[in-house]
Each structure stands twice: as structure tokens, then as C-alpha cells.
């Protein structure tokens, strides 16, 4: 498997030599997400904002506007003229992210081009991510890994507000269908020093979902899509503004039966040879209202609700017939104010409520069993951004979080009656955080971060971080970061019996502790070709896992890897990108010492080319996956060293404008038609298609 890394070292130089000669026609679009960031270097980090920066719109294939070709101008939101003198940024947008590590961004244009139907679809085209999905929409049990860390070792946010819920049973309990895709403005991925801002548990980075706001005249947008596997998806959005009020309301309904023939030996293969119990049906609701009180004060309320019903699929055996009902609610209220003259001091205060109710139940038969996890969280955050001097920026604040979990376990099976119980547990966590950025010179900056946590169960602990960025020349910049982290066991792992897997809790679990680091270089190869290359690593001790049906601290995992990201403008209307990640996540202790961590491929490559002109779009995406180790729910006869075979997948998306307000969308997935093994005996359905109509009124 490691040969993939060696092949990349040969392929990348060839790419860099071949492409610049074609890339001299137009500039790469730059967009300033952090309007307060100063220019201290001419090097374009892939963020499309002033440098040095972290925001990186590397992945978008949106063509840059060109005076010579006005047809490539993207459609922009209208802003209300009555509010033209009010310049309050969106409350959800962080104004001062640490600048020593990149922030990758996928915006709404690229999300639409990809035809993403869930957050999992969006993340899988970002550098560093490996998504082991089980058919469209089956995302509550999707294996999501960033740089070798799992989804429950990451922090997920909506508009800067946490949606992780201290539940780990269902891959962290973070449903990647929890918000309508139509409501997403962009998705940002942070790492390094940024973890000090949002949580000590961010071994796997921070994913922040920024939602859309309404602007201009009220507009109704709608789409309807149908396709293979009985898929149907309808979305509708109504958004606009009136005077100082902005609003956006979105709804999405999604269904697929995910029923298709699978090879002998596949997981969850029924007697007729079909993938069984993989259907999913979700309804998601989103609404936001923003109010500009005056030139210095703004309020925003957003609400997200989810209703999900699906079968559970596991990466292995035996045949699973369990069902999962999931209902979620997330509410947030934020107040942003500019202090003083409004130039150098911004204060954001937010409160949030998050509830997730999971109910699993087994098949009908001689015995009955069910398990319910009801988690409710109240959060509060005070976040102050202060430009202390022209060369010194400080972001500091306070996080409060109270978690209540009720777990009910009931079974009529005589062998499980002893595990029946009701648990009612609470956890309170407070944290102080600060990140200070010094511009030592025009070309050199340092980020220093601290997060001091006070936990009612695991005591007090400090997680420091440090990062730097140096512009060596106007076309080359180097950077590096290091961050300490601690992830505490979930309340379900500590106290609640898992009725589905049959896993016992362990109240003596210790937190996972360790650190992550990265070193990288940003290069402006030409006016139209930019690249970012990052070496990353982590060391996590006391990693949590299951031994003999019980949660345990199973030992240490060390991860090292390489992340490469390139974006090229070939010509007006044309663009391409390439993301490659090599991940060596090695188990250092126990019976599997020396093996790659299960379900994590060594190599994942994503590349694509797109064309856009006068509303016409065509995008080709190519995915290469080296295959991951089969590690859990193994088939009889499988060895611990067995890997799923590597595979290549091609997807094609397109849009045909029918009228100025109506478009036909087409998504052809797995053009090669190969029924490859995604992971651990879960197979793709082969070629599938989706066809839809989208309209703006």
C-alpha cells in the first residue's frame, strides 16, 4: 500500500511541469472571507483571501470572472440598498482564525456542481478525508476519518456552535444529514491552532457549517430529483430581506431504498442476494432570521430540525436488521457587537440548545429489544476579537456546556435481561480559550493558543498550541503547527449498554490524550496554478476501542501522512483541482501492533475538471482509493491483515439551462460500472444516475 506514496512523488512533479504552460490566461478568483486580515505577503495561500491566511477555496471549480468573458461571471446575491451603510459581517463567520494552518473551504457553487446530497458528500472531496459511505444517505453509520482520526474525534459546528453531543455509539452521533444541503453557504475545515478555539477533542480537526442568509428581494428556489435505487429528493428555500431583517427558510425531503444486488460474501446480503436494510428517509428543516439593530449590533437566530428513519448497516457480519430512528433539534441565538470605534474590537455572545434522540430496535421475533439515547445540551459562548496593536491580534473567550444524557435499555431476551437499565447522567464543562497572533515582520507571524478546560468528571486540563508562517519569497511560504488535545469518553461509553452491538460500558475509561502537528509549504507556481503541501502527524494514547465486547483503552496510535492540494485555471471557463492524502495510521500496542488502523486507506486521491459558460456546466470527478484494512465484524476466514482492493471511481455532473430561471441537472455516478468494495465487504451499487430540475422564482 505504501507504494502509492512513492507513485505520488513521481506524479506530482510531472503535473507541476506540464500545467503552468497552459495557465497564463486569467487570474484566480480571490475572495476575502476574513476582511480584517492584513496583507503581509504576496503568496496566495489557497484561501482566496489576503495573505497570510487560512481560508482555502482550493476545491472549487468556479471559473474566475473575466472582463473578456462576462458570461463566466457568477450569479451574485443582491444586497438591500436600504442597508448599504451597514457593514456588519455575518454572525457565523469567524473574523480572526489562526493563520499558521490552512482552512479549506467548499462553497455553495461547488456543492451544487458536485450534486452533494449530504454533508458526507461534501466532505469526501476535501483534502484529508476518507468517507466510507454505505449508499446514498446512509450517513449516520458512515465511517468518516480526517487524517486518520474518526468522526467522534472531530468537532462539528453549525455557525460556530457545536453539534457534537457526547454520544459515540453511532459514529459520534453526528448525523451528516442533519441540515439541508440547500441551506449551506459553505463548509470550512480547520486544524492546528484553531482547535484551541473550539475544543480540546479536535484530533480530527474542526468542521464548521456556515448557513446561508437572505439578501435582496424575496426569492423562492426549489429542486426535485429522482434516480436509481428509488432515490427522490426535494428541496425548497425561501429567502430575502426587508429593511434590516434577513431571513432564510429551507426544507429537504430525501428517500432511497439502497436496494441492489451484491456479490456473495458481501455484508448484509439477504437471501435474494440484495443489500438489505439499507433504506433511509430524512426530512430536514432550517430557518434563520438576522436583524441589524444598528451599525454596531446584530442579532441572529437559527433553528435546525431533523427527522430520520433508516436501517442500520455495519461494516461486516452478521446480517443486521436493526432500525434507527433519529430526531434532532439545534437552536442558536447570537449577538454580535463592535466595541469602541468598531475597527479593532468585536464581541460575539451566543447561546445554543442541541437535542438528539436515538432509538434503536431489533427485528420482531421471539424476543424484543430496544435502546434509546436522549442527549440534551445547553451551550454558551463569549468570543472577543481584539486588535491590540497593528501587529498583534488576540481572540479569547469562554465556553460553557452542560450535557444531560438519558439512556434506556430494554430486552426480553433472557441472555440480555441483566443489562436492562435506565441511566440519567449529567456533565458540565467550562473552558477558557485564547489565541494570540503576532506579526513579527511583514513576512513572519506566530500563533500561540491555550485552552484551559474544567470538566466535572475528568478534572482540569490545559491544551496548548503553537503555529508559525514565514514567507520565504513572494511565491513560497512555509508554515507549521503543533497542538495538544484531550478527548474524553462519551457518556454512553461510560454508562450505557449498547443493545445493537452488544457492547458493555466501562465507567473506568480514561481520556484519549496526545498531540497533532503539521508542516507545510504554499507555492504560487504561476498566476493560475497554486498548491499547498502538508506533512501531518498525530500521536494518540489510551485510544478507545472494544475488546471482548467491552469499551476499553486499547493503546496508542501514531499517524503520519502527506496532504497535497492543487488548483489550476486552464483557460477562461475551465478549471481543475487535485487533492491527494497519504495516511499511515499505525497501531503501536496490543495484538494488532504494527498494523494500519482499520477502515482507513493509505491513499485517497480526488481530482476533477470543470467547464462553465452561460449557465452550462460539466464536471468530471475522479476518485482513487487504495483500499482499507478489514478490521471489524470480519467474515470467517478473514485475516487481520486483509485489505479491501483498491478502486477508481468516475462521476459526471452537468447542468443545462432551459430558461433563465429553470435548469436541468444530471449526475452520473460510477461511470465505469464496477461494483467495487467500498470498505469491509460493503460494495457499491455500480452505475447509478440522478436527474432533476432546479428553479429560481
XYZ file of C-alpha atoms in Angstrom:
697
model
C 0.000 0.000 0.000
C 2.841 2.388 0.714
C 3.836 2.242 -2.946
C 1.027 4.745 -3.580
C 3.053 7.362 -1.735
C 6.083 6.679 -3.911
C 3.986 6.941 -7.066
C 2.764 10.365 -5.965
C 6.308 11.709 -5.643
C 6.760 10.925 -9.321
C 3.322 12.089 -10.493
C 3.216 15.490 -8.785
C 6.381 16.961 -10.339
C 5.111 15.905 -13.763
C 1.830 17.674 -13.070
C 3.561 20.851 -11.969
C 5.805 20.897 -15.020
C 3.030 20.193 -17.516
C 0.284 22.534 -16.321
C 1.813 26.031 -15.875
C 2.380 26.490 -19.615
C -1.382 26.309 -20.113
C -2.253 28.556 -17.201
C -1.397 32.117 -18.199
C -4.710 33.484 -19.450
C -6.560 34.809 -16.381
C -6.335 35.381 -12.680
C -7.589 33.043 -9.994
C -10.562 34.485 -8.198
C -9.749 35.823 -4.745
C -12.435 36.244 -2.110
C -11.811 37.833 1.265
C -13.644 35.845 3.909
C -11.743 37.489 6.774
C -11.913 41.161 5.893
C -9.775 42.121 8.865
C -6.742 40.105 7.747
C -3.739 42.216 6.746
C -1.622 41.609 3.684
C 1.838 40.602 4.815
C 2.892 38.519 1.836
C 2.317 38.228 -1.887
C 1.927 34.460 -1.629
C -1.596 33.218 -2.369
C -2.460 30.560 0.164
C -5.280 28.588 -1.394
C -7.737 30.546 0.680
C -8.610 33.235 -1.836
C -8.254 35.943 0.778
C -5.473 38.326 1.639
C -2.339 36.696 2.943
C -1.127 35.179 5.113
C -4.359 33.341 5.644
C -6.016 30.065 6.392
C -9.171 30.100 4.314
C -8.723 27.998 1.189
C -11.203 27.732 -1.624
C -8.876 25.315 -3.300
C -11.589 22.833 -4.081
C -13.982 24.997 -6.022
C -14.113 24.753 -9.761
C -15.932 28.066 -10.144
C -14.388 29.993 -13.033
C -12.912 33.353 -12.181
C -14.847 36.326 -13.577
C -13.171 37.773 -16.649
C -13.672 41.125 -18.336
C -13.084 39.447 -21.663
C -15.665 36.780 -20.951
C -18.547 38.236 -18.943
C -20.520 35.017 -19.346
C -18.290 33.448 -16.696
C -19.483 35.957 -14.117
C -21.161 34.019 -11.308
C -24.615 34.928 -10.162
C -24.334 37.031 -7.013
C -26.766 37.676 -4.231
C -28.459 41.058 -4.261
C -27.908 43.254 -1.238
C -30.639 45.545 0.000
C -29.883 49.157 -0.895
C -31.575 50.375 2.277
C -28.888 48.664 4.305
C -25.911 49.678 2.203
C -24.352 51.664 5.032
C -24.475 48.749 7.456
C -21.362 46.594 7.212
C -21.816 44.013 9.940
C -20.316 40.664 8.974
C -22.441 37.537 9.246
C -22.543 36.483 12.862
C -21.496 32.969 11.969
C -18.266 33.995 10.281
C -15.147 33.852 12.468
C -13.184 37.063 11.931
C -9.797 36.057 13.238
C -8.807 32.447 12.632
C -5.235 31.332 13.364
C -3.182 31.834 10.235
C -0.493 29.178 10.592
C -2.610 26.330 9.191
C -4.894 26.390 6.143
C -8.654 26.466 6.271
C -10.111 24.520 3.357
C -13.421 25.776 2.041
C -16.095 24.333 -0.237
C -18.708 26.930 -1.146
C -22.276 26.660 -2.361
C -21.328 26.798 -6.064
C -19.068 23.768 -5.755
C -21.594 21.944 -3.565
C -24.180 22.425 -6.308
C -21.790 21.228 -9.021
C -20.949 18.083 -7.083
C -24.597 17.249 -6.588
C -23.958 16.657 -2.899
C -26.941 15.204 -1.055
C -25.401 15.280 2.426
C -22.510 16.691 4.405
C -20.701 13.383 3.841
C -20.790 14.020 0.074
C -19.254 17.450 0.647
C -16.501 16.276 2.978
C -15.331 13.421 0.771
C -13.881 15.884 -1.761
C -11.887 17.788 0.859
C -8.183 17.082 1.445
C -7.505 14.602 4.225
C -10.945 12.983 4.338
C -11.797 9.335 3.767
C -15.550 8.651 3.710
C -16.693 5.030 3.925
C -20.312 5.522 2.964
C -22.945 2.826 2.568
C -25.092 4.093 -0.258
C -26.808 7.441 -0.650
C -27.971 8.972 2.584
C -26.788 6.222 4.948
C -24.662 8.721 6.789
C -25.400 8.122 10.460
C -23.354 4.953 10.130
C -20.848 6.335 7.665
C -17.212 5.956 8.671
C -15.700 9.423 8.467
C -11.976 9.898 9.003
C -9.830 13.020 8.782
C -6.084 12.458 8.771
C -6.660 9.092 10.445
C -8.970 10.411 13.194
C -12.611 9.312 13.375
C -15.716 11.481 13.309
C -16.064 11.399 17.095
C -12.515 12.747 17.398
C -13.538 15.834 15.454
C -15.547 18.918 16.354
C -18.587 19.694 14.189
C -20.156 23.162 14.271
C -23.114 24.989 12.768
C -22.273 28.681 12.501
C -19.533 28.250 15.084
C -21.819 26.392 17.514
C -21.141 22.741 18.458
C -23.448 19.960 17.285
C -21.455 17.029 18.710
C -23.434 15.570 21.581
C -21.105 13.373 23.678
C -22.563 10.222 22.103
C -20.166 7.809 20.396
C -22.214 4.723 19.556
C -23.371 5.862 16.116
C -20.006 7.131 14.892
C -20.156 10.093 17.219
C -23.879 10.654 16.883
C -23.166 13.391 14.313
C -25.714 12.807 11.588
C -24.235 14.087 8.337
C -27.775 14.583 7.033
C -28.606 16.977 9.866
C -29.009 20.117 7.758
C -30.493 20.675 4.284
C -27.720 20.957 1.709
C -29.633 23.833 0.132
C -29.190 25.822 3.377
C -25.374 25.557 3.374
C -23.397 28.599 2.269
C -20.041 26.864 2.657
C -18.188 24.261 4.724
C -14.887 25.189 6.380
C -12.268 22.780 7.674
C -9.841 23.934 10.389
C -6.937 22.237 12.109
C -3.838 23.091 14.146
C -4.056 26.102 16.437
C -7.738 26.615 15.593
C -8.538 23.642 17.849
C -7.862 25.921 20.840
C -10.894 27.972 19.821
C -13.413 25.173 19.517
C -12.455 22.202 21.625
C -9.633 20.149 23.058
C -11.004 16.992 21.399
C -10.215 18.112 17.851
C -7.682 15.430 16.916
C -9.611 15.175 13.658
C -9.945 18.888 13.004
C -12.922 21.229 13.146
C -15.727 21.226 10.550
C -17.785 24.420 10.542
C -21.015 24.522 8.501
C -21.859 28.115 7.573
C -25.505 28.587 6.615
C -26.965 30.990 4.083
C -28.501 34.358 4.892
C -31.197 36.130 2.932
C -30.453 39.205 0.828
C -32.462 41.417 -1.503
C -35.921 40.727 -2.793
C -37.625 37.544 -1.556
C -36.711 34.597 -3.761
C -38.083 31.081 -3.913
C -35.717 28.307 -5.001
C -36.774 24.705 -5.476
C -35.452 21.457 -6.892
C -36.759 17.957 -7.441
C -34.519 15.000 -8.180
C -35.134 11.337 -8.969
C -32.799 8.476 -9.757
C -31.546 4.962 -9.215
C -32.275 2.997 -6.033
C -35.718 4.652 -5.779
C -33.996 7.904 -4.884
C -36.095 11.022 -4.669
C -35.024 14.319 -3.178
C -36.977 17.565 -2.970
C -35.646 20.866 -1.638
C -37.222 24.289 -1.307
C -35.807 27.571 0.015
C -37.427 30.946 0.596
C -35.000 33.752 1.406
C -34.711 37.511 1.260
C -34.525 40.674 3.335
C -36.681 43.590 4.324
C -35.129 46.734 5.738
C -32.781 45.454 8.475
C -34.186 41.923 8.628
C -32.681 38.956 6.726
C -34.353 35.540 6.578
C -33.810 32.119 5.045
C -36.063 29.060 5.352
C -35.185 25.686 3.812
C -36.720 22.229 3.711
C -35.395 18.976 2.292
C -37.009 15.566 1.928
C -34.814 12.625 0.952
C -35.503 8.933 0.376
C -33.672 5.970 -1.125
C -34.148 2.258 -0.631
C -30.467 1.449 -1.340
C -31.538 -1.983 -2.507
C -29.271 -3.542 -5.113
C -27.604 -6.863 -5.801
C -24.293 -7.510 -4.061
C -21.703 -10.281 -4.524
C -21.601 -13.445 -2.447
C -19.700 -12.662 0.746
C -20.944 -9.072 0.955
C -22.070 -7.697 4.289
C -25.818 -7.506 4.891
C -26.639 -9.676 1.869
C -30.115 -11.160 2.162
C -31.436 -14.476 0.869
C -32.253 -12.955 -2.542
C -28.738 -11.557 -2.948
C -29.639 -7.902 -2.302
C -28.151 -5.388 0.111
C -30.662 -5.476 2.946
C -31.921 -2.962 5.489
C -30.103 -0.009 3.904
C -33.076 2.272 3.204
C -33.066 5.798 4.550
C -35.679 8.562 4.765
C -34.980 12.007 6.177
C -36.758 15.309 6.499
C -34.666 18.321 7.477
C -35.768 21.843 8.276
C -33.738 25.021 8.612
C -34.649 28.615 9.369
C -32.677 31.726 10.212
C -33.605 35.321 10.941
C -30.995 38.067 11.219
C -31.608 41.587 12.487
C -29.179 44.502 12.086
C -30.031 46.643 15.099
C -27.685 49.443 14.062
C -24.217 49.865 12.573
C -22.607 48.108 15.529
C -25.079 45.487 16.694
C -26.624 42.454 15.022
C -28.776 39.539 16.196
C -29.214 36.157 14.534
C -31.474 33.198 15.342
C -31.186 29.876 13.523
C -33.060 26.601 14.007
C -32.322 23.179 12.502
C -34.586 20.147 12.896
C -34.115 16.583 11.654
C -36.362 13.548 11.422
C -34.622 10.403 10.184
C -35.732 6.792 9.777
C -33.376 4.155 8.418
C -31.957 0.705 8.624
C -28.552 0.137 10.186
C -25.684 -1.221 8.133
C -22.396 -2.281 9.680
C -19.076 -2.830 8.015
C -19.201 -6.602 8.374
C -21.249 -9.511 9.675
C -23.702 -10.997 10.604
C -26.775 -9.774 8.710
C -28.129 -6.746 10.570
C -31.849 -5.987 10.692
C -31.815 -3.264 13.330
C -33.601 0.022 12.734
C -32.637 3.512 13.862
C -34.916 6.481 14.465
C -33.152 9.791 14.973
C -34.766 13.122 15.809
C -32.621 16.196 16.304
C -33.075 19.861 17.155
C -30.458 22.619 17.205
C -31.272 26.220 18.148
C -28.833 29.097 18.372
C -29.077 32.802 19.191
C -26.093 35.091 18.588
C -25.454 38.749 19.264
C -22.511 40.463 17.613
C -21.371 43.935 18.519
C -18.499 46.187 17.531
C -16.873 47.763 20.551
C -15.214 51.155 20.569
C -14.910 52.613 17.074
C -15.783 49.243 15.553
C -12.444 48.846 13.828
C -10.440 46.728 16.251
C -12.761 45.047 18.771
C -15.648 42.656 18.071
C -17.645 40.768 20.680
C -19.888 37.788 19.896
C -22.156 36.232 22.517
C -24.134 33.102 21.681
C -26.326 30.557 23.400
C -27.418 27.233 21.968
C -29.578 24.202 22.597
C -28.952 20.827 20.967
C -31.022 17.667 21.370
C -30.507 14.271 19.750
C -32.859 11.374 20.342
C -31.707 7.985 19.055
C -33.930 4.929 19.242
C -32.723 1.548 18.001
C -34.855 -1.574 17.906
C -34.279 -5.103 16.746
C -36.318 -7.264 14.394
C -39.629 -8.675 15.505
C -39.497 -12.281 16.628
C -39.430 -14.341 19.784
C -37.682 -11.562 21.728
C -37.829 -7.806 21.686
C -35.155 -5.270 22.483
C -34.701 -1.520 22.207
C -32.211 1.111 23.205
C -32.759 4.857 23.479
C -30.267 7.672 23.963
C -31.673 11.131 24.636
C -28.967 13.809 24.810
C -29.672 17.454 25.563
C -27.018 20.149 25.606
C -27.070 23.797 26.626
C -24.117 25.846 25.448
C -22.999 29.438 25.870
C -20.020 31.244 24.386
C -18.428 34.658 24.734
C -15.898 35.350 21.980
C -13.869 38.566 21.829
C -11.649 39.519 18.891
C -9.313 42.369 19.669
C -6.658 44.004 17.511
C -4.394 45.014 20.364
C -1.839 46.713 18.113
C -1.239 46.867 14.382
C 0.914 43.719 14.716
C -0.950 41.863 17.462
C -4.395 40.246 17.352
C -5.981 38.449 20.291
C -9.008 36.195 20.205
C -10.155 34.953 23.580
C -13.293 33.920 25.391
C -15.310 31.482 27.474
C -17.207 28.288 26.595
C -19.879 26.715 28.823
C -21.548 23.369 28.091
C -23.982 21.293 30.130
C -24.868 17.810 28.840
C -27.692 15.598 30.071
C -27.983 12.036 28.786
C -30.782 9.577 29.461
C -30.207 6.022 28.319
C -32.904 3.325 28.350
C -32.081 -0.313 27.613
C -34.812 -2.941 27.454
C -34.703 -6.532 26.205
C -36.899 -9.566 26.692
C -34.093 -11.906 25.667
C -33.155 -13.956 28.756
C -29.434 -13.561 27.944
C -29.742 -9.763 27.955
C -32.277 -9.067 30.682
C -29.458 -8.432 33.141
C -28.353 -5.432 31.081
C -31.743 -3.675 31.213
C -31.351 -0.300 32.862
C -32.106 3.414 32.812
C -29.182 5.795 33.116
C -29.505 9.525 33.799
C -26.142 11.286 33.646
C -25.026 14.908 33.516
C -21.744 16.549 32.618
C -20.649 20.172 32.916
C -17.673 21.601 31.082
C -16.171 25.080 31.153
C -13.268 26.254 29.046
C -11.237 29.424 28.687
C -9.531 29.890 25.340
C -7.140 32.359 23.763
C -5.205 32.564 20.505
C -2.730 35.393 20.004
C -1.271 36.204 16.590
C 1.899 38.284 16.319
C 3.115 39.660 13.022
C 6.810 39.647 13.861
C 7.523 41.217 10.469
C 5.776 41.668 7.133
C 6.685 38.082 6.249
C 6.661 36.233 9.577
C 3.875 35.546 12.082
C 3.371 33.327 15.123
C 0.116 31.943 16.584
C 0.039 30.937 20.255
C -3.055 29.232 21.656
C -4.223 27.975 25.047
C -7.389 26.175 26.094
C -7.948 25.534 29.800
C -10.824 23.113 30.467
C -12.680 22.454 33.713
C -14.626 19.206 33.495
C -16.983 17.901 36.186
C -15.878 14.313 35.513
C -12.282 14.444 34.282
C -10.979 17.465 36.167
C -8.894 20.331 34.842
C -6.533 20.117 31.885
C -4.615 22.535 29.677
C -4.151 22.130 25.919
C -1.559 24.467 24.336
C -0.908 25.072 20.650
C 1.600 26.969 18.546
C 1.925 27.775 14.863
C 4.060 29.863 12.539
C 4.106 31.053 8.955
C 7.043 32.550 7.042
C 7.032 33.976 3.528
C 10.409 32.898 2.181
C 9.896 34.624 -1.184
C 6.922 36.282 -2.883
C 5.950 32.864 -4.292
C 6.836 30.438 -1.453
C 5.694 30.366 2.174
C 6.364 27.750 4.836
C 4.225 27.022 7.882
C 3.961 24.666 10.823
C 1.767 23.953 13.828
C 1.537 21.801 16.950
C -1.475 21.299 19.241
C -2.135 19.224 22.329
C -5.533 17.601 22.703
C -7.673 15.548 25.071
C -10.855 13.724 24.135
C -12.966 12.418 26.976
C -15.058 9.212 26.700
C -18.704 9.699 25.850
C -21.372 9.244 28.479
C -22.729 6.271 26.528
C -19.307 4.577 26.507
C -19.041 5.095 30.248
C -22.509 4.054 31.386
C -24.957 2.755 28.732
C -25.122 -0.789 27.347
C -25.171 -0.850 23.531
C -28.097 -3.099 22.605
C -27.229 -3.206 18.899
C -23.590 -4.240 19.052
C -23.807 -5.902 22.458
C -21.014 -3.709 23.839
C -20.740 -3.142 27.577
C -19.927 0.292 29.023
C -16.877 0.914 31.203
C -17.004 3.655 33.877
C -13.226 3.386 34.355
C -12.302 4.626 30.874
C -9.531 7.226 30.657
C -9.469 10.150 28.217
C -7.599 9.879 24.933
C -4.636 12.248 25.103
C -1.960 13.247 22.641
C -0.973 15.872 20.112
C -1.171 16.723 16.425
C 1.309 18.571 14.249
C 1.811 19.703 10.684
C 4.445 21.307 8.461
C 3.743 22.646 5.021
C 4.567 24.880 2.109
C 2.307 27.083 -0.020
C 3.517 27.757 -3.559
C 2.341 30.135 -6.250
C 3.633 28.233 -9.293
C 2.082 30.674 -11.742
C -0.718 33.177 -11.998
C -3.204 30.346 -12.450
C -1.641 27.438 -10.561
C -1.393 27.369 -6.783
C -0.580 24.498 -4.457
C -0.436 23.528 -0.804
C 1.590 20.622 0.529
C 1.309 19.498 4.158
C 3.032 16.852 6.238
C 0.830 15.925 9.192
C 1.079 13.656 12.163
C -0.502 12.769 15.485
C 0.095 10.547 18.459
C -2.925 9.446 20.481
C -2.528 7.475 23.687
C -5.218 5.490 25.531
C -7.245 5.285 22.333
C -10.741 3.939 22.926
C -11.918 0.697 21.373
C -13.812 -2.504 22.075
C -12.108 -5.611 23.459
C -14.161 -8.758 24.104
C -17.409 -6.789 23.856
C -16.437 -4.040 26.329
C -15.182 -0.495 25.875
C -11.515 -0.249 26.841
C -8.471 1.963 26.450
C -6.718 -0.133 23.837
C -3.402 1.695 23.454
C -1.560 4.100 21.206
C -1.921 5.008 17.537
C 0.692 7.112 15.706
C -0.271 8.736 12.426
C 1.906 10.299 9.737
C 0.915 11.430 6.292
C 1.088 13.821 3.385
C -1.619 16.091 2.056
C -1.324 17.764 -1.362
C -3.822 20.191 -2.859
C -3.597 21.918 -6.237
C -5.878 24.232 -8.190
C -5.356 25.191 -11.823
C -7.153 27.592 -14.139
C -6.545 26.128 -17.608
C -8.422 28.803 -19.576
C -11.449 31.027 -19.266
C -14.357 28.878 -18.133
C -12.131 25.884 -17.370
C -10.683 24.859 -14.021
C -9.326 21.762 -12.338
C -8.203 20.585 -8.928
C -6.302 17.729 -7.353
C -6.294 16.586 -3.710
C -4.201 13.688 -2.508
C -3.811 12.304 1.012
C -1.468 9.577 2.189
C -2.234 8.355 5.731
C -0.143 5.874 7.726
C -2.121 5.309 10.958
C -0.131 2.652 12.768
C -1.260 0.801 15.883
C 1.644 0.797 18.331
C 0.394 -1.513 21.101
C -1.641 -4.677 21.630
C -2.303 -7.696 19.446
C -2.584 -5.564 16.271
C 0.689 -3.753 16.836
C 2.256 -2.586 13.584
C -0.968 -2.765 11.549
C -2.760 0.073 9.808
C -5.769 1.330 11.750
C -8.877 -0.365 10.386
C -11.096 1.249 7.707
C -8.517 3.956 6.884
C -6.966 3.733 3.389
C -3.324 4.580 2.845
C -4.070 6.690 -0.241
C -7.052 8.744 -1.371
C -6.910 10.932 -4.469
C -9.622 13.290 -5.683
C -9.291 15.204 -8.922
C -11.653 16.866 -11.323
C -12.041 19.174 -14.268
C -14.927 21.535 -14.883
C -16.283 23.834 -17.551
C -18.872 26.589 -17.170
C -20.294 29.009 -19.729
C -23.582 30.907 -19.940
C -25.254 28.638 -17.381
C -23.975 25.396 -18.931
C -21.878 23.244 -16.620
C -19.972 19.998 -16.931
C -17.778 18.500 -14.213
C -15.864 15.229 -14.207
C -14.638 13.869 -10.853
C -12.168 11.022 -10.399
C -11.574 9.194 -7.097
C -8.815 6.720 -6.326
C -8.896 4.744 -3.063
C -6.115 2.316 -2.180
C -8.438 0.155 -0.055
C -8.684 -0.063 3.721
C -7.948 -2.849 6.175
C -10.885 -5.060 7.092
C -10.836 -4.890 10.856
C -14.269 -5.250 12.487
C -17.151 -7.704 12.099
C -14.853 -9.883 9.994
C -16.057 -12.763 7.853
C -14.999 -16.237 8.996
C -11.613 -16.889 7.436
C -10.680 -13.227 7.075
C -7.261 -12.293 8.406
C -6.473 -9.196 10.451
C -4.067 -8.132 7.712
C -6.600 -8.332 4.860
C -7.249 -5.172 2.830
C -10.151 -4.362 0.559
C -8.939 -3.991 -3.056
C -8.154 -0.542 -4.446
C -10.661 1.086 -6.783
C -11.151 4.004 -9.174
C -14.467 5.824 -9.471
C -15.647 8.377 -12.068
C -18.596 10.737 -11.579
C -20.016 13.214 -14.087
C -22.310 16.121 -13.262
C -23.876 18.679 -15.553
C -26.424 21.435 -15.802
C -28.373 22.536 -18.870
C -30.174 25.913 -18.699
C -33.726 25.523 -20.021
C -34.776 29.096 -19.274
C -33.258 31.958 -17.315
C -34.837 30.543 -14.130
C -35.010 26.814 -14.839
C -32.233 24.275 -15.223
C -31.904 20.542 -15.840
C -29.341 18.755 -13.634
C -27.808 15.354 -14.348
C -25.489 13.302 -12.131
C -23.972 10.073 -13.434
C -22.106 8.194 -10.732
C -19.621 5.344 -11.099
C -19.360 5.656 -14.871
C -17.103 2.591 -15.023
C -19.925 0.487 -13.559
C -17.547 -1.514 -11.357
C -19.127 -2.902 -8.194
C -16.049 -2.279 -6.084
C -15.708 -2.907 -2.359
C -16.011 0.411 -0.601
C -14.834 -0.925 2.743
C -15.111 -4.089 4.854
C -17.334 -6.143 2.490
C -19.646 -3.217 1.673
C -19.990 -2.927 -2.116
C -21.030 -0.083 -4.378
C -24.209 -0.480 -6.451
C -22.386 0.009 -9.731
C -23.579 2.691 -12.143
C -26.323 4.994 -10.820
C -27.926 8.199 -12.067
C -29.878 11.186 -10.800
C -31.883 13.639 -12.888
C -33.572 16.760 -11.599
C -34.953 20.233 -12.208
C -33.965 23.360 -10.295
C -35.802 26.667 -10.427
C -35.457 30.202 -9.047
C -38.526 32.415 -8.809
